[in-house]
Amino acid sequence: MQFGIFTVGDVTADPTTGRTPSEHERIKAMVTIARKAEEVGLDVFATGEHHNRPFVPSSPTTMLGYIAAQTERLQLSTATTLITTNDPVKIAEDFAMLQHLADGRVDLMLGRGNTGPVYPWFGKDIRDGIPLAIENYHLLNRLWREDVVDWEGKFRTPLQSFTSTPRPLDDVPPFVWHGSIRSPEIAEQAAYYGDGFFANNIFWPKEHFQRLIGLYRQRYEHYGHGSADQAIVGLGGQAFIRKNSQDAVREFRPYFDNAPVYGHGPSLEEFTEQTPLTVGSPQEVIDKTLTFRESFGDYQRQLFLMDHAGLPLKIVLEQLDLLGEEVVPVLRKEFAAERPAHVPDAPTHASLVAARNTAVEAAR
């Protein structure tokens, strides 16, 4: 099972000091956080894509390419890449290039995004969100798997005898996760292609995501990719960790109360009771995360949001030390002990190449 972190790249004032980092500071901090993730033994670093303030990661492949040059083992991903407003040709080429530069340590999560104004900024209509996601991914999937593509659809100009360059590393495309917080159509899409489904369950009660993941698993089996419990599932999560829970709650409360996303709403206690957010000791984070398997079945990737709401870099790095040294080793052991042998690990470039080679040999 893979454990890692994802960032939304918000530039938010620290409510305890009133200081707001510059965009430059925030971007460089995200790179430092990625390097720290590898240092403490995490598997994945994923960055969001936003084109509006207060967020800075408008060019994920640029950032991930820079991080790739400074890391050796870390899997680089997105959370998410906007399949609706990006040209699928550009996605195909950008991520294939990144795949080569990172020696295969790349996958991506596709999503529609949750910022309405982005659509007209890129010449799209938000009312076409689902059709755009479906059509654009169909083209992206072909661009990575066919050397020459002829294409005509509704939302972009036709392609005639087009070859996306560079070709994917070892002729094996990056693994794709489809992220969704509310759309059954996206769960269906992930199942149809045999891709992964990522439920970013950081805001809503588990029952909502149980329905989406259950649909994905059922349809994954329907399309013949394997049994329902072999479907590839990823989950989001949030944590703030200190040695004892009282210190964690006291320190995190002002950040929670003033966070742009959920501040000035439910209390910290109500939010932690109803969502996956855990504010407490390492053991409390372990205990709550282990309940995710009971709710959603065996899954392959767990990402935590750690660097948001104005938390200064120093505190985020302390959080990563606690996550990597005291939480994740226990989670690895506990999840591995319960995982049935037939449930696959999270796909990597090496495992995808091996599966392709096995299929080629079997066909001879």
CSV table of C-alpha atoms in Angstrom, one decimal:
chain,number,residue,atom,x,y,z
A,1,MET,CA,0.0,0.0,0.0
A,2,GLN,CA,1.2,3.5,-0.8
A,3,PHE,CA,1.2,6.3,1.7
A,4,GLY,CA,1.8,9.9,0.8
A,5,ILE,CA,0.7,13.5,0.9
A,6,PHE,CA,-1.2,15.9,-1.4
A,7,THR,CA,-1.1,19.7,-1.5
A,8,VAL,CA,-3.7,22.1,-2.8
A,9,GLY,CA,-1.0,24.9,-2.8
A,10,ASP,CA,-3.1,27.5,-1.0
A,11,VAL,CA,-1.5,30.8,0.0
A,12,THR,CA,-3.1,31.6,3.3
A,13,ALA,CA,-2.3,33.9,6.2
A,14,ASP,CA,-1.1,32.3,9.4
A,15,PRO,CA,-3.9,33.2,11.8
A,16,THR,CA,-1.6,33.1,14.8
A,17,THR,CA,0.8,35.7,13.3
A,18,GLY,CA,-1.1,37.4,10.6
A,19,ARG,CA,1.7,36.7,8.1
A,20,THR,CA,1.0,35.6,4.6
A,21,PRO,CA,3.8,33.9,2.6
A,22,SER,CA,4.6,35.2,-0.8
A,23,GLU,CA,3.8,33.1,-3.9
A,24,HIS,CA,7.5,32.4,-4.3
A,25,GLU,CA,7.8,31.3,-0.6
A,26,ARG,CA,4.8,29.0,-1.0
A,27,ILE,CA,6.0,27.4,-4.2
A,28,LYS,CA,9.5,26.7,-2.8
A,29,ALA,CA,7.9,25.4,0.4
A,30,MET,CA,6.0,22.8,-1.6
A,31,VAL,CA,9.2,21.6,-3.1
A,32,THR,CA,10.8,21.3,0.4
A,33,ILE,CA,7.7,19.4,1.6
A,34,ALA,CA,8.1,16.9,-1.3
A,35,ARG,CA,11.7,16.3,-0.5
A,36,LYS,CA,10.8,15.9,3.2
A,37,ALA,CA,8.2,13.3,2.2
A,38,GLU,CA,10.8,11.2,0.6
A,39,GLU,CA,13.2,11.7,3.5
A,40,VAL,CA,10.7,10.3,6.0
A,41,GLY,CA,9.8,7.3,3.9
A,42,LEU,CA,6.5,8.3,2.3
A,43,ASP,CA,5.7,6.9,-1.2
A,44,VAL,CA,3.8,9.7,-3.0
A,45,PHE,CA,3.7,13.4,-3.4
A,46,ALA,CA,0.8,14.9,-5.3
A,47,THR,CA,0.0,18.5,-6.2
A,48,GLY,CA,-3.3,20.0,-7.2
A,49,GLU,CA,-3.9,22.2,-10.2
A,50,HIS,CA,-5.5,25.6,-9.7
A,51,HIS,CA,-5.7,28.8,-11.8
A,52,ASN,CA,-7.1,31.1,-9.3
A,53,ARG,CA,-6.0,32.8,-6.1
A,54,PRO,CA,-5.2,31.9,-3.3
A,55,PHE,CA,-3.7,28.9,-5.0
A,56,VAL,CA,-0.3,28.7,-6.8
A,57,PRO,CA,0.1,25.3,-8.5
A,58,SER,CA,-1.0,26.3,-12.0
A,59,SER,CA,1.6,24.1,-13.8
A,60,PRO,CA,1.9,20.7,-12.0
A,61,THR,CA,4.2,19.1,-14.5
A,62,THR,CA,6.7,22.0,-14.1
A,63,MET,CA,6.8,21.5,-10.4
A,64,LEU,CA,6.9,17.7,-10.5
A,65,GLY,CA,9.7,17.8,-13.0
A,66,TYR,CA,11.7,20.0,-10.7
A,67,ILE,CA,11.0,17.7,-7.8
A,68,ALA,CA,11.9,14.6,-9.9
A,69,ALA,CA,15.4,16.0,-10.3
A,70,GLN,CA,15.8,16.3,-6.5
A,71,THR,CA,14.3,12.9,-5.5
A,72,GLU,CA,15.0,9.3,-6.2
A,73,ARG,CA,12.1,7.1,-5.0
A,74,LEU,CA,9.1,9.4,-4.6
A,75,GLN,CA,6.1,8.7,-6.8
A,76,LEU,CA,4.9,12.0,-8.4
A,77,SER,CA,1.3,12.6,-9.0
A,78,THR,CA,-1.5,15.2,-9.2
A,79,ALA,CA,-4.6,15.9,-7.2
A,80,THR,CA,-6.0,16.7,-9.7
A,81,THR,CA,-5.2,17.4,-13.4
A,82,LEU,CA,-8.1,19.2,-15.0
A,83,ILE,CA,-9.3,16.9,-17.8
A,84,THR,CA,-12.1,19.3,-18.6
A,85,THR,CA,-10.2,22.5,-19.3
A,86,ASN,CA,-6.8,21.2,-20.4
A,87,ASP,CA,-6.3,20.0,-24.0
A,88,PRO,CA,-5.9,16.2,-23.8
A,89,VAL,CA,-3.1,16.4,-26.4
A,90,LYS,CA,-1.1,18.6,-24.1
A,91,ILE,CA,-1.8,16.4,-21.1
A,92,ALA,CA,-0.6,13.4,-23.1
A,93,GLU,CA,2.7,15.1,-24.1
A,94,ASP,CA,3.4,16.8,-20.8
A,95,PHE,CA,3.0,13.7,-18.7
A,96,ALA,CA,4.9,11.5,-21.1
A,97,MET,CA,7.8,13.9,-21.0
A,98,LEU,CA,7.6,14.0,-17.2
A,99,GLN,CA,7.5,10.2,-17.2
A,100,HIS,CA,10.8,10.0,-19.1
A,101,LEU,CA,12.5,12.6,-16.9
A,102,ALA,CA,11.4,10.9,-13.7
A,103,ASP,CA,12.2,7.4,-14.9
A,104,GLY,CA,8.6,6.2,-14.6
A,105,ARG,CA,7.9,7.6,-11.1
A,106,VAL,CA,4.7,9.3,-12.4
A,107,ASP,CA,1.0,8.8,-12.4
A,108,LEU,CA,-1.8,11.3,-12.4
A,109,MET,CA,-5.3,11.9,-11.1
A,110,LEU,CA,-7.9,13.4,-13.4
A,111,GLY,CA,-10.8,15.5,-12.2
A,112,ARG,CA,-13.2,18.2,-13.3
A,113,GLY,CA,-12.1,20.7,-10.6
A,114,ASN,CA,-14.3,22.6,-8.2
A,115,THR,CA,-13.8,26.2,-9.4
A,116,GLY,CA,-16.5,27.3,-11.7
A,117,PRO,CA,-14.8,30.3,-13.3
A,118,VAL,CA,-12.0,28.2,-14.6
A,119,TYR,CA,-14.2,26.9,-17.4
A,120,PRO,CA,-14.8,30.2,-19.3
A,121,TRP,CA,-11.2,31.2,-18.7
A,122,PHE,CA,-10.2,28.3,-20.9
A,123,GLY,CA,-13.1,28.6,-23.3
A,124,LYS,CA,-15.3,25.9,-21.9
A,125,ASP,CA,-18.8,25.8,-20.4
A,126,ILE,CA,-19.2,24.3,-16.9
A,127,ARG,CA,-22.5,22.8,-18.0
A,128,ASP,CA,-20.4,20.5,-20.2
A,129,GLY,CA,-18.2,19.3,-17.3
A,130,ILE,CA,-19.2,15.6,-17.4
A,131,PRO,CA,-19.2,15.3,-21.2
A,132,LEU,CA,-15.9,17.1,-21.4
A,133,ALA,CA,-14.4,14.7,-18.8
A,134,ILE,CA,-15.6,11.6,-20.7
A,135,GLU,CA,-14.7,12.8,-24.2
A,136,ASN,CA,-11.3,14.3,-23.3
A,137,TYR,CA,-10.2,11.2,-21.5
A,138,HIS,CA,-11.2,8.9,-24.3
A,139,LEU,CA,-8.9,10.9,-26.5
A,140,LEU,CA,-6.1,11.0,-24.0
A,141,ASN,CA,-6.4,7.2,-23.5
A,142,ARG,CA,-6.0,6.7,-27.3
A,143,LEU,CA,-3.1,9.2,-27.7
A,144,TRP,CA,-1.0,7.1,-25.2
A,145,ARG,CA,-1.9,3.8,-26.7
A,146,GLU,CA,-2.0,4.4,-30.5
A,147,ASP,CA,0.9,5.7,-32.5
A,148,VAL,CA,-1.3,7.4,-35.0
A,149,VAL,CA,-4.6,8.8,-34.1
A,150,ASP,CA,-7.5,10.1,-36.2
A,151,TRP,CA,-10.1,11.8,-34.0
A,152,GLU,CA,-13.2,13.9,-34.3
A,153,GLY,CA,-15.3,14.8,-31.3
A,154,LYS,CA,-17.5,17.6,-30.0
A,155,PHE,CA,-15.1,19.7,-27.9
A,156,ARG,CA,-11.9,20.1,-29.9
A,157,THR,CA,-10.7,20.4,-33.4
A,158,PRO,CA,-10.3,17.1,-35.3
A,159,LEU,CA,-6.9,15.3,-35.4
A,160,GLN,CA,-5.7,13.6,-38.6
A,161,SER,CA,-2.8,11.2,-38.5
A,162,PHE,CA,-1.5,12.7,-35.2
A,163,THR,CA,1.2,11.2,-33.1
A,164,SER,CA,1.7,12.4,-29.6
A,165,THR,CA,5.4,12.9,-28.7
A,166,PRO,CA,7.3,11.7,-26.8
A,167,ARG,CA,5.7,8.3,-26.7
A,168,PRO,CA,5.2,7.0,-23.1
A,169,LEU,CA,8.2,5.4,-21.4
A,170,ASP,CA,8.6,1.8,-22.4
A,171,ASP,CA,5.3,2.2,-24.4
A,172,VAL,CA,3.4,2.0,-21.1
A,173,PRO,CA,1.3,5.1,-20.2
A,174,PRO,CA,1.3,6.6,-16.7
A,175,PHE,CA,-1.4,5.0,-14.5
A,176,VAL,CA,-4.5,7.1,-14.2
A,177,TRP,CA,-6.7,7.7,-11.2
A,178,HIS,CA,-10.1,9.4,-11.7
A,179,GLY,CA,-10.9,11.7,-8.8
A,180,SER,CA,-14.4,12.6,-7.7
A,181,ILE,CA,-16.2,13.8,-4.7
A,182,ARG,CA,-19.8,13.6,-6.0
A,183,SER,CA,-20.1,12.2,-9.6
A,184,PRO,CA,-21.1,8.6,-10.3
A,185,GLU,CA,-20.3,9.1,-14.0
A,186,ILE,CA,-16.6,9.5,-13.0
A,187,ALA,CA,-16.7,6.3,-11.0
A,188,GLU,CA,-18.3,4.6,-14.0
A,189,GLN,CA,-15.6,6.0,-16.3
A,190,ALA,CA,-12.8,4.7,-14.0
A,191,ALA,CA,-14.4,1.3,-13.9
A,192,TYR,CA,-14.8,1.1,-17.7
A,193,TYR,CA,-11.2,1.7,-18.4
A,194,GLY,CA,-9.9,-0.4,-15.5
A,195,ASP,CA,-8.3,2.7,-14.0
A,196,GLY,CA,-8.0,3.7,-10.4
A,197,PHE,CA,-10.7,5.7,-8.5
A,198,PHE,CA,-9.7,8.2,-5.9
A,199,ALA,CA,-12.2,9.4,-3.4
A,200,ASN,CA,-11.0,12.6,-1.7
A,201,ASN,CA,-13.0,11.9,1.5
A,202,ILE,CA,-11.9,14.9,3.5
A,203,PHE,CA,-15.1,16.9,3.8
A,204,TRP,CA,-18.2,14.7,3.8
A,205,PRO,CA,-19.3,11.7,5.9
A,206,LYS,CA,-18.1,8.3,4.9
A,207,GLU,CA,-21.6,7.1,3.7
A,208,HIS,CA,-21.3,9.4,0.7
A,209,PHE,CA,-18.0,7.9,-0.4
A,210,GLN,CA,-19.1,4.4,0.4
A,211,ARG,CA,-21.8,4.7,-2.3
A,212,LEU,CA,-19.3,6.1,-4.9
A,213,ILE,CA,-16.6,3.5,-4.2
A,214,GLY,CA,-19.2,0.7,-4.1
A,215,LEU,CA,-20.5,1.7,-7.5
A,216,TYR,CA,-16.9,1.8,-8.9
A,217,ARG,CA,-16.1,-1.6,-7.5
A,218,GLN,CA,-19.3,-3.2,-8.8
A,219,ARG,CA,-18.7,-1.7,-12.3
A,220,TYR,CA,-15.0,-2.6,-12.3
A,221,GLU,CA,-16.0,-6.3,-11.9
A,222,HIS,CA,-18.8,-5.9,-14.5
A,223,TYR,CA,-16.3,-4.8,-17.1
A,224,GLY,CA,-14.1,-7.8,-16.5
A,225,HIS,CA,-11.1,-6.2,-14.9
A,226,GLY,CA,-11.2,-8.4,-11.8
A,227,SER,CA,-13.3,-9.0,-8.8
A,228,ALA,CA,-14.8,-6.0,-7.0
A,229,ASP,CA,-12.3,-6.2,-4.2
A,230,GLN,CA,-9.4,-6.0,-6.7
A,231,ALA,CA,-10.5,-2.6,-7.9
A,232,ILE,CA,-7.8,0.1,-7.4
A,233,VAL,CA,-9.0,2.6,-4.8
A,234,GLY,CA,-7.3,5.7,-3.3
A,235,LEU,CA,-8.5,7.8,-0.4
A,236,GLY,CA,-7.8,11.3,0.9
A,237,GLY,CA,-7.4,12.2,4.5
A,238,GLN,CA,-6.4,15.0,6.9
A,239,ALA,CA,-4.4,14.9,10.1
A,240,PHE,CA,-2.7,17.2,12.6
A,241,ILE,CA,-0.4,15.3,14.9
A,242,ARG,CA,1.3,16.1,18.2
A,243,LYS,CA,2.6,13.7,20.9
A,244,ASN,CA,-0.7,14.2,22.9
A,245,SER,CA,-4.1,15.1,21.6
A,246,GLN,CA,-4.6,18.1,23.9
A,247,ASP,CA,-1.6,19.9,22.3
A,248,ALA,CA,-2.7,19.0,18.8
A,249,VAL,CA,-6.2,20.4,19.3
A,250,ARG,CA,-5.0,23.6,21.0
A,251,GLU,CA,-2.4,24.2,18.3
A,252,PHE,CA,-4.6,23.4,15.3
A,253,ARG,CA,-7.8,25.1,16.4
A,254,PRO,CA,-7.0,28.6,15.1
A,255,TYR,CA,-5.9,27.2,11.7
A,256,PHE,CA,-9.1,25.2,11.5
A,257,ASP,CA,-11.3,28.1,12.6
A,258,ASN,CA,-9.9,30.4,9.9
A,259,ALA,CA,-9.3,28.0,7.0
A,260,PRO,CA,-10.6,29.3,3.7
A,261,VAL,CA,-12.4,26.0,2.9
A,262,TYR,CA,-14.0,25.0,6.2
A,263,GLY,CA,-13.4,27.8,8.6
A,264,HIS,CA,-16.3,29.6,10.3
A,265,GLY,CA,-18.5,26.5,9.9
A,266,PRO,CA,-18.9,23.4,12.1
A,267,SER,CA,-16.7,23.3,15.2
A,268,LEU,CA,-13.4,21.3,15.1
A,269,GLU,CA,-15.0,18.7,17.3
A,270,GLU,CA,-18.0,18.3,15.0
A,271,PHE,CA,-15.8,18.2,11.9
A,272,THR,CA,-13.5,15.5,13.3
A,273,GLU,CA,-16.5,13.4,14.4
A,274,GLN,CA,-18.2,13.5,11.0
A,275,THR,CA,-15.2,13.4,8.6
A,276,PRO,CA,-11.8,11.7,8.3
A,277,LEU,CA,-10.0,14.7,9.8
A,278,THR,CA,-8.0,13.6,12.8
A,279,VAL,CA,-6.4,16.0,15.3
A,280,GLY,CA,-4.6,14.2,18.0
A,281,SER,CA,-1.8,11.8,18.9
A,282,PRO,CA,-0.1,9.4,16.4
A,283,GLN,CA,-2.1,6.6,17.8
A,284,GLU,CA,-5.4,8.4,17.3
A,285,VAL,CA,-4.4,9.0,13.6
A,286,ILE,CA,-3.5,5.3,13.3
A,287,ASP,CA,-6.7,4.2,14.8
A,288,LYS,CA,-8.9,6.4,12.7
A,289,THR,CA,-7.1,5.6,9.4
A,290,LEU,CA,-7.4,1.9,10.1
A,291,THR,CA,-11.2,2.3,10.2
A,292,PHE,CA,-11.1,3.3,6.5
A,293,ARG,CA,-10.6,-0.3,5.5
A,294,GLU,CA,-13.7,-1.2,7.4
A,295,SER,CA,-15.7,1.4,5.6
A,296,PHE,CA,-14.3,1.1,2.0
A,297,GLY,CA,-12.5,-2.3,1.8
A,298,ASP,CA,-8.9,-2.9,1.0
A,299,TYR,CA,-7.4,-0.1,-0.9
A,300,GLN,CA,-4.1,0.9,-2.5
A,301,ARG,CA,-3.3,4.5,-1.8
A,302,GLN,CA,-3.7,6.8,1.2
A,303,LEU,CA,-2.9,10.5,0.8
A,304,PHE,CA,-3.0,13.0,3.7
A,305,LEU,CA,-3.4,16.8,3.4
A,306,MET,CA,-0.9,18.4,5.8
A,307,ASP,CA,0.2,21.8,4.4
A,308,HIS,CA,-2.9,24.0,4.2
A,309,ALA,CA,-4.8,26.7,6.2
A,310,GLY,CA,-1.8,28.9,6.8
A,311,LEU,CA,0.3,26.3,8.6
A,312,PRO,CA,3.9,27.5,8.5
A,313,LEU,CA,6.6,25.4,6.8
A,314,LYS,CA,8.3,24.5,10.1
A,315,ILE,CA,5.1,23.0,11.5
A,316,VAL,CA,4.4,21.1,8.3
A,317,LEU,CA,7.8,19.5,8.4
A,318,GLU,CA,7.3,18.5,12.0
A,319,GLN,CA,4.0,16.9,11.0
A,320,LEU,CA,5.8,14.9,8.3
A,321,ASP,CA,8.3,13.7,10.8
A,322,LEU,CA,5.5,12.4,13.0
A,323,LEU,CA,3.6,10.9,10.0
A,324,GLY,CA,6.6,9.2,8.5
A,325,GLU,CA,8.2,8.0,11.7
A,326,GLU,CA,5.3,7.1,14.0
A,327,VAL,CA,2.2,6.7,12.0
A,328,VAL,CA,2.9,5.2,8.6
A,329,PRO,CA,5.2,2.3,9.7
A,330,VAL,CA,2.3,1.1,11.9
A,331,LEU,CA,-0.3,1.6,9.2
A,332,ARG,CA,1.9,-0.4,6.7
A,333,LYS,CA,2.1,-3.3,9.0
A,334,GLU,CA,-1.5,-3.3,10.0
A,335,PHE,CA,-2.9,-2.9,6.5
A,336,ALA,CA,-0.5,-5.6,5.1
A,337,ALA,CA,-1.5,-8.1,7.8
A,338,GLU,CA,-5.2,-7.8,6.8
A,339,ARG,CA,-4.8,-7.6,3.0
A,340,PRO,CA,-5.9,-10.8,1.1
A,341,ALA,CA,-3.3,-12.2,-1.3
A,342,HIS,CA,-5.4,-11.6,-4.3
A,343,VAL,CA,-5.8,-7.9,-3.7
A,344,PRO,CA,-3.2,-6.0,-5.8
A,345,ASP,CA,-0.8,-3.4,-4.7
A,346,ALA,CA,-0.9,0.1,-6.2
A,347,PRO,CA,0.3,0.1,-9.8
A,348,THR,CA,3.8,1.4,-10.5
A,349,HIS,CA,5.6,1.8,-13.8
A,350,ALA,CA,7.5,-1.4,-13.1
A,351,SER,CA,4.4,-3.4,-12.3
A,352,LEU,CA,2.6,-2.1,-15.4
A,353,VAL,CA,5.6,-2.9,-17.6
A,354,ALA,CA,5.7,-6.4,-16.1
A,355,ALA,CA,2.0,-6.9,-16.7
A,356,ARG,CA,2.3,-5.8,-20.3
A,357,ASN,CA,5.2,-8.2,-20.9
A,358,THR,CA,3.3,-11.1,-19.3
A,359,ALA,CA,0.3,-10.3,-21.6
A,360,VAL,CA,2.5,-10.2,-24.6
A,361,GLU,CA,4.1,-13.6,-23.8
A,362,ALA,CA,0.7,-15.2,-23.1
A,363,ALA,CA,-0.5,-14.0,-26.5
A,364,ARG,CA,2.3,-15.7,-28.4
